[in-house]
Amino acid sequence: MSDDRPDFTWDEFAGRDSGPRDADRFKPCFRHADRTTGITCQRCDRPICGECMVPASVGFQCSVCVAEQQMASRPVTNRSGKKLGGQGGRTLGGIKLSGGPASTTVVLMVLVGVVGLVDLVTGGLGRALLGFSGQGVLAGQLWRLITPILVAGGVFNVAIGLLFLWLVGRSIEAELGRGRMLAVLLLSGLGGSTALMLFLPGVGMMPMTYAAILGMLAAVAAMKYRFGEDIKGDLILLGLMVAFSVVMGYVPGWISQIGAIITGGAAGAVLAYAPRENRDRWQTMGLIAVATVCLLLSGLRFVL
């Protein structure tokens, strides 16, 4: 009598290809590393926990992708306030928070590129007019506390600055809106200028695009920390970038970078820790407070 039974057990059959294991299917949430989830964003495949998932027409999306979609759909208005498209929008201290995707980032890149081109053609006119100068500030040229963010330096530095603006600025603008992104950038530049006013006021015609970008990265790290994300990689990156300037012996560079990082981090903390109730008002007041502290510290040079 023949035996028609299979030459393997049911347990062996069930275990041959039973699908992905839990260890493979469940991953830490991209914002909350202590929470595992089997759900991923339908657009970017980031793992998202119950707190981070936003219902979509199909499945769920993460907050970053939702912010990018909102950026694309928010309206752009003309001077009369007429909507040119989109669904709505808010303001931060009178500055519109929305616009086309990466609209402010592109404008900043164009301005940095134009200043770099002017420098190349004229032998440094853009830096002479817009670069940081402690003596110029003390002489009443207060715009030099802010405008150095548009001055990157030589051709190589301009190329690197544009690349970093494109990589960093787009994601920050998509998640925060153009008003907050611009505020963080300006405050980062102001922080770099403040550090130079305090510790190296004699330096002249200093570019600061790179320092302002580091300030933006510090702001992102502060916001990630607020939401429980791991920021070790961000801190290592910032440390390496500053260390490079230290090793190269570029004292004005690393002083301005540290100032920008501190101020950018403070701006990011203001945005992240603002109370939910009247959040826009608290954020506006907090950012104004950061700017005021920088201006007061810079003003010490007028009385010393």
GROMACS .gro file of C-alpha atoms in nm:
model
  304
    1MET     CA    1   0.000   0.000   0.000
    2SER     CA    2   0.153   0.334  -0.107
    3ASP     CA    3   0.190   0.626   0.128
    4ASP     CA    4   0.054   0.945  -0.033
    5ARG     CA    5   0.145   1.170   0.258
    6PRO     CA    6   0.385   1.457   0.181
    7ASP     CA    7   0.746   1.417   0.286
    8PHE     CA    8   0.728   1.727   0.513
    9THR     CA    9   0.521   1.822   0.812
   10TRP     CA   10   0.256   2.092   0.824
   11ASP     CA   11   0.478   2.303   1.050
   12GLU     CA   12   0.758   2.283   0.797
   13PHE     CA   13   0.516   2.373   0.519
   14ALA     CA   14   0.379   2.671   0.709
   15GLY     CA   15   0.725   2.797   0.794
   16ARG     CA   16   0.872   2.783   0.446
   17ASP     CA   17   0.725   3.111   0.321
   18SER     CA   18   0.501   3.257   0.585
   19GLY     CA   19   0.558   3.620   0.486
   20PRO     CA   20   0.774   3.885   0.651
   21ARG     CA   21   0.865   3.841   1.014
   22ASP     CA   22   0.752   4.097   1.271
   23ALA     CA   23   1.111   4.217   1.310
   24ASP     CA   24   1.115   4.302   0.940
   25ARG     CA   25   0.762   4.438   0.917
   26PHE     CA   26   0.767   4.660   1.228
   27LYS     CA   27   1.011   4.950   1.232
   28PRO     CA   28   1.066   5.255   1.458
   29CYS     CA   29   0.853   5.559   1.375
   30PHE     CA   30   1.055   5.823   1.190
   31ARG     CA   31   0.966   6.082   1.458
   32HIS     CA   32   0.938   5.860   1.766
   33ALA     CA   33   1.222   5.608   1.775
   34ASP     CA   34   1.077   5.436   2.082
   35ARG     CA   35   0.757   5.336   1.899
   36THR     CA   36   0.744   5.052   1.646
   37THR     CA   37   0.491   5.048   1.366
   38GLY     CA   38   0.395   4.846   1.065
   39ILE     CA   39   0.240   5.145   0.885
   40THR     CA   40   0.436   5.348   0.631
   41CYS     CA   41   0.362   5.674   0.451
   42GLN     CA   42   0.199   5.615   0.114
   43ARG     CA   43   0.421   5.878  -0.050
   44CYS     CA   44   0.769   5.843   0.103
   45ASP     CA   45   0.754   5.505   0.285
   46ARG     CA   46   0.858   5.655   0.619
   47PRO     CA   47   0.744   5.439   0.914
   48ILE     CA   48   0.471   5.631   1.101
   49CYS     CA   49   0.309   5.563   1.437
   50GLY     CA   50  -0.051   5.638   1.530
   51GLU     CA   51   0.033   5.993   1.638
   52CYS     CA   52   0.220   6.079   1.318
   53MET     CA   53  -0.012   5.924   1.059
   54VAL     CA   54  -0.252   6.148   0.870
   55PRO     CA   55  -0.543   5.980   0.691
   56ALA     CA   56  -0.522   6.009   0.313
   57SER     CA   57  -0.751   5.905   0.029
   58VAL     CA   58  -0.557   5.577   0.026
   59GLY     CA   59  -0.384   5.469   0.347
   60PHE     CA   60  -0.192   5.719   0.556
   61GLN     CA   61   0.071   5.987   0.500
   62CYS     CA   62   0.335   6.140   0.727
   63SER     CA   63   0.324   6.502   0.841
   64VAL     CA   64   0.615   6.602   0.614
   65CYS     CA   65   0.440   6.484   0.297
   66VAL     CA   66   0.114   6.646   0.409
   67ALA     CA   67   0.302   6.975   0.462
   68GLU     CA   68   0.450   6.951   0.114
   69GLN     CA   69   0.106   6.897  -0.035
   70GLN     CA   70  -0.032   7.192   0.159
   71MET     CA   71   0.253   7.410   0.034
   72ALA     CA   72   0.159   7.321  -0.321
   73SER     CA   73  -0.211   7.398  -0.267
   74ARG     CA   74  -0.195   7.714  -0.054
   75PRO     CA   75  -0.275   8.038  -0.237
   76VAL     CA   76  -0.045   8.302  -0.372
   77THR     CA   77  -0.202   8.647  -0.357
   78ASN     CA   78  -0.136   8.967  -0.542
   79ARG     CA   79  -0.097   9.307  -0.374
   80SER     CA   80  -0.471   9.359  -0.361
   81GLY     CA   81  -0.510   9.033  -0.169
   82LYS     CA   82  -0.679   8.848  -0.452
   83LYS     CA   83  -0.614   8.475  -0.450
   84LEU     CA   84  -0.423   8.339  -0.744
   85GLY     CA   85  -0.484   7.977  -0.647
   86GLY     CA   86  -0.489   7.736  -0.354
   87GLN     CA   87  -0.702   7.673  -0.050
   88GLY     CA   88  -0.607   7.925   0.216
   89GLY     CA   89  -0.312   8.034   0.427
   90ARG     CA   90  -0.192   8.191   0.750
   91THR     CA   91   0.052   8.465   0.836
   92LEU     CA   92   0.330   8.501   1.090
   93GLY     CA   93   0.367   8.862   1.198
   94GLY     CA   94   0.217   8.973   0.868
   95ILE     CA   95   0.443   8.748   0.658
   96LYS     CA   96   0.261   8.487   0.453
   97LEU     CA   97   0.353   8.137   0.558
   98SER     CA   98   0.274   7.979   0.225
   99GLY     CA   99   0.345   8.002  -0.142
  100GLY     CA  100   0.447   7.780  -0.427
  101PRO     CA  101   0.674   7.485  -0.344
  102ALA     CA  102   1.025   7.611  -0.254
  103SER     CA  103   0.934   7.959  -0.377
  104THR     CA  104   1.137   8.144  -0.113
  105THR     CA  105   1.427   7.901  -0.145
  106VAL     CA  106   1.448   7.965  -0.518
  107VAL     CA  107   1.438   8.344  -0.467
  108LEU     CA  108   1.720   8.321  -0.211
  109MET     CA  109   1.923   8.105  -0.446
  110VAL     CA  110   1.880   8.360  -0.725
  111LEU     CA  111   1.988   8.644  -0.496
  112VAL     CA  112   2.296   8.454  -0.374
  113GLY     CA  113   2.383   8.366  -0.733
  114VAL     CA  114   2.341   8.727  -0.851
  115VAL     CA  115   2.561   8.861  -0.570
  116GLY     CA  116   2.822   8.597  -0.651
  117LEU     CA  117   2.812   8.692  -1.019
  118VAL     CA  118   2.850   9.061  -0.935
  119ASP     CA  119   3.150   8.976  -0.719
  120LEU     CA  120   3.304   8.775  -1.000
  121VAL     CA  121   3.255   9.047  -1.262
  122THR     CA  122   3.347   9.346  -1.046
  123GLY     CA  123   3.615   9.193  -0.829
  124GLY     CA  124   3.417   9.197  -0.503
  125LEU     CA  125   3.158   9.475  -0.525
  126GLY     CA  126   2.877   9.255  -0.388
  127ARG     CA  127   3.079   9.159  -0.082
  128ALA     CA  128   3.189   9.520  -0.031
  129LEU     CA  129   2.828   9.641  -0.029
  130LEU     CA  130   2.656   9.354   0.156
  131GLY     CA  131   2.921   9.159   0.348
  132PHE     CA  132   2.960   9.181   0.724
  133SER     CA  133   3.182   9.458   0.854
  134GLY     CA  134   3.199   9.543   1.223
  135GLN     CA  135   3.335   9.886   1.147
  136GLY     CA  136   3.060   9.940   0.892
  137VAL     CA  137   2.793   9.847   1.146
  138LEU     CA  138   2.942  10.085   1.401
  139ALA     CA  139   2.936  10.354   1.132
  140GLY     CA  140   2.560  10.307   1.095
  141GLN     CA  141   2.545  10.049   0.816
  142LEU     CA  142   2.308   9.827   1.011
  143TRP     CA  143   2.202   9.628   0.705
  144ARG     CA  144   2.536   9.449   0.729
  145LEU     CA  145   2.397   9.250   1.022
  146ILE     CA  146   2.157   9.072   0.785
  147THR     CA  147   2.270   9.106   0.423
  148PRO     CA  148   2.581   8.883   0.461
  149ILE     CA  149   2.351   8.580   0.422
  150LEU     CA  150   2.345   8.669   0.051
  151VAL     CA  151   2.724   8.673   0.025
  152ALA     CA  152   2.880   8.329  -0.018
  153GLY     CA  153   3.232   8.423  -0.131
  154GLY     CA  154   3.417   8.283  -0.432
  155VAL     CA  155   3.280   8.072  -0.715
  156PHE     CA  156   3.328   7.744  -0.529
  157ASN     CA  157   3.163   7.880  -0.214
  158VAL     CA  158   2.871   8.013  -0.418
  159ALA     CA  159   2.820   7.670  -0.575
  160ILE     CA  160   2.831   7.498  -0.235
  161GLY     CA  161   2.597   7.758  -0.085
  162LEU     CA  162   2.343   7.713  -0.364
  163LEU     CA  163   2.358   7.335  -0.328
  164PHE     CA  164   2.298   7.349   0.048
  165LEU     CA  165   2.019   7.604   0.008
  166TRP     CA  166   1.846   7.373  -0.239
  167LEU     CA  167   1.886   7.066  -0.022
  168VAL     CA  168   1.808   7.227   0.315
  169GLY     CA  169   1.584   7.518   0.224
  170ARG     CA  170   1.327   7.319   0.027
  171SER     CA  171   1.252   7.072   0.304
  172ILE     CA  172   1.235   7.342   0.572
  173GLU     CA  173   1.011   7.562   0.360
  174ALA     CA  174   0.782   7.269   0.282
  175GLU     CA  175   0.740   7.179   0.648
  176LEU     CA  176   0.737   7.525   0.810
  177GLY     CA  177   0.608   7.754   0.537
  178ARG     CA  178   0.802   8.036   0.378
  179GLY     CA  179   0.746   8.288   0.659
  180ARG     CA  180   0.896   8.071   0.932
  181MET     CA  181   1.170   7.945   0.703
  182LEU     CA  182   1.270   8.302   0.614
  183ALA     CA  183   1.256   8.407   0.981
  184VAL     CA  184   1.490   8.122   1.080
  185LEU     CA  185   1.732   8.209   0.800
  186LEU     CA  186   1.740   8.580   0.887
  187LEU     CA  187   1.784   8.511   1.258
  188SER     CA  188   2.064   8.265   1.185
  189GLY     CA  189   2.245   8.529   0.983
  190LEU     CA  190   2.185   8.786   1.256
  191GLY     CA  191   2.324   8.542   1.513
  192GLY     CA  192   2.640   8.498   1.311
  193SER     CA  193   2.685   8.874   1.282
  194THR     CA  194   2.622   8.916   1.655
  195ALA     CA  195   2.897   8.666   1.738
  196LEU     CA  196   3.140   8.857   1.517
  197MET     CA  197   3.038   9.190   1.670
  198LEU     CA  198   3.110   9.049   2.016
  199PHE     CA  199   3.434   8.860   1.953
  200LEU     CA  200   3.583   8.981   1.624
  201PRO     CA  201   3.441   9.324   1.531
  202GLY     CA  202   3.746   9.418   1.330
  203VAL     CA  203   3.685   9.162   1.056
  204GLY     CA  204   3.577   9.314   0.727
  205MET     CA  205   3.352   9.214   0.435
  206MET     CA  206   3.261   8.875   0.573
  207PRO     CA  207   3.034   8.632   0.377
  208MET     CA  208   2.779   8.437   0.580
  209THR     CA  209   2.559   8.221   0.356
  210TYR     CA  210   2.722   7.906   0.488
  211ALA     CA  211   2.680   8.009   0.853
  212ALA     CA  212   2.311   8.090   0.800
  213ILE     CA  213   2.252   7.746   0.647
  214LEU     CA  214   2.409   7.585   0.956
  215GLY     CA  215   2.168   7.790   1.166
  216MET     CA  216   1.877   7.646   0.969
  217LEU     CA  217   2.008   7.294   1.031
  218ALA     CA  218   2.030   7.374   1.403
  219ALA     CA  219   1.668   7.492   1.397
  220VAL     CA  220   1.564   7.162   1.241
  221ALA     CA  221   1.756   6.972   1.508
  222ALA     CA  222   1.579   7.168   1.784
  223MET     CA  223   1.239   7.088   1.636
  224LYS     CA  224   1.326   6.721   1.589
  225TYR     CA  225   1.434   6.702   1.953
  226ARG     CA  226   1.101   6.849   2.059
  227PHE     CA  227   0.917   6.568   1.880
  228GLY     CA  228   1.136   6.293   2.025
  229GLU     CA  229   1.349   6.224   1.719
  230ASP     CA  230   1.714   6.121   1.735
  231ILE     CA  231   1.935   6.423   1.667
  232LYS     CA  232   2.277   6.265   1.718
  233GLY     CA  233   2.337   6.268   1.343
  234ASP     CA  234   2.241   6.636   1.321
  235LEU     CA  235   2.476   6.732   1.605
  236ILE     CA  236   2.761   6.532   1.454
  237LEU     CA  237   2.708   6.700   1.116
  238LEU     CA  238   2.705   7.049   1.270
  239GLY     CA  239   3.013   6.967   1.475
  240LEU     CA  240   3.204   6.841   1.172
  241MET     CA  241   3.118   7.150   0.969
  242VAL     CA  242   3.239   7.384   1.243
  243ALA     CA  243   3.544   7.166   1.306
  244PHE     CA  244   3.640   7.198   0.940
  245SER     CA  245   3.658   7.577   0.974
  246VAL     CA  246   3.857   7.541   1.297
  247VAL     CA  247   4.108   7.304   1.135
  248MET     CA  248   4.142   7.537   0.836
  249GLY     CA  249   4.223   7.818   1.078
  250TYR     CA  250   3.936   8.033   0.956
  251VAL     CA  251   3.856   8.207   1.285
  252PRO     CA  252   3.584   8.445   1.157
  253GLY     CA  253   3.416   8.148   0.989
  254TRP     CA  254   3.377   7.927   1.295
  255ILE     CA  255   3.285   8.218   1.522
  256SER     CA  256   3.003   8.322   1.290
  257GLN     CA  257   2.896   7.960   1.245
  258ILE     CA  258   2.867   7.901   1.621
  259GLY     CA  259   2.665   8.222   1.655
  260ALA     CA  260   2.434   8.117   1.373
  261ILE     CA  261   2.390   7.768   1.518
  262ILE     CA  262   2.300   7.902   1.863
  263THR     CA  263   2.052   8.153   1.723
  264GLY     CA  264   1.905   7.911   1.471
  265GLY     CA  265   1.862   7.652   1.743
  266ALA     CA  266   1.686   7.910   1.961
  267ALA     CA  267   1.452   8.001   1.674
  268GLY     CA  268   1.373   7.634   1.615
  269ALA     CA  269   1.299   7.588   1.985
  270VAL     CA  270   1.062   7.885   1.978
  271LEU     CA  271   0.870   7.734   1.686
  272ALA     CA  272   0.861   7.386   1.838
  273TYR     CA  273   0.774   7.469   2.200
  274ALA     CA  274   0.518   7.744   2.140
  275PRO     CA  275   0.186   7.664   2.316
  276ARG     CA  276  -0.087   7.526   2.091
  277GLU     CA  277  -0.328   7.802   2.189
  278ASN     CA  278  -0.247   8.121   1.996
  279ARG     CA  279   0.060   7.944   1.855
  280ASP     CA  280   0.121   8.199   1.577
  281ARG     CA  281   0.125   8.483   1.828
  282TRP     CA  282   0.361   8.303   2.065
  283GLN     CA  283   0.593   8.212   1.780
  284THR     CA  284   0.598   8.569   1.652
  285MET     CA  285   0.675   8.706   1.998
  286GLY     CA  286   0.943   8.443   2.056
  287LEU     CA  287   1.120   8.512   1.726
  288ILE     CA  288   1.107   8.886   1.793
  289ALA     CA  289   1.260   8.820   2.136
  290VAL     CA  290   1.548   8.624   1.980
  291ALA     CA  291   1.611   8.907   1.732
  292THR     CA  292   1.598   9.164   2.012
  293VAL     CA  293   1.858   8.978   2.219
  294CYS     CA  294   2.089   8.962   1.915
  295LEU     CA  295   2.050   9.334   1.846
  296LEU     CA  296   2.112   9.424   2.210
  297LEU     CA  297   2.427   9.213   2.218
  298SER     CA  298   2.545   9.369   1.892
  299GLY     CA  299   2.469   9.711   2.037
  300LEU     CA  300   2.715   9.653   2.320
  301ARG     CA  301   2.989   9.747   2.075
  302PHE     CA  302   2.839  10.095   2.046
  303VAL     CA  303   2.891  10.159   2.418
  304LEU     CA  304   3.216   9.970   2.481
   0.00000   0.00000   0.00000
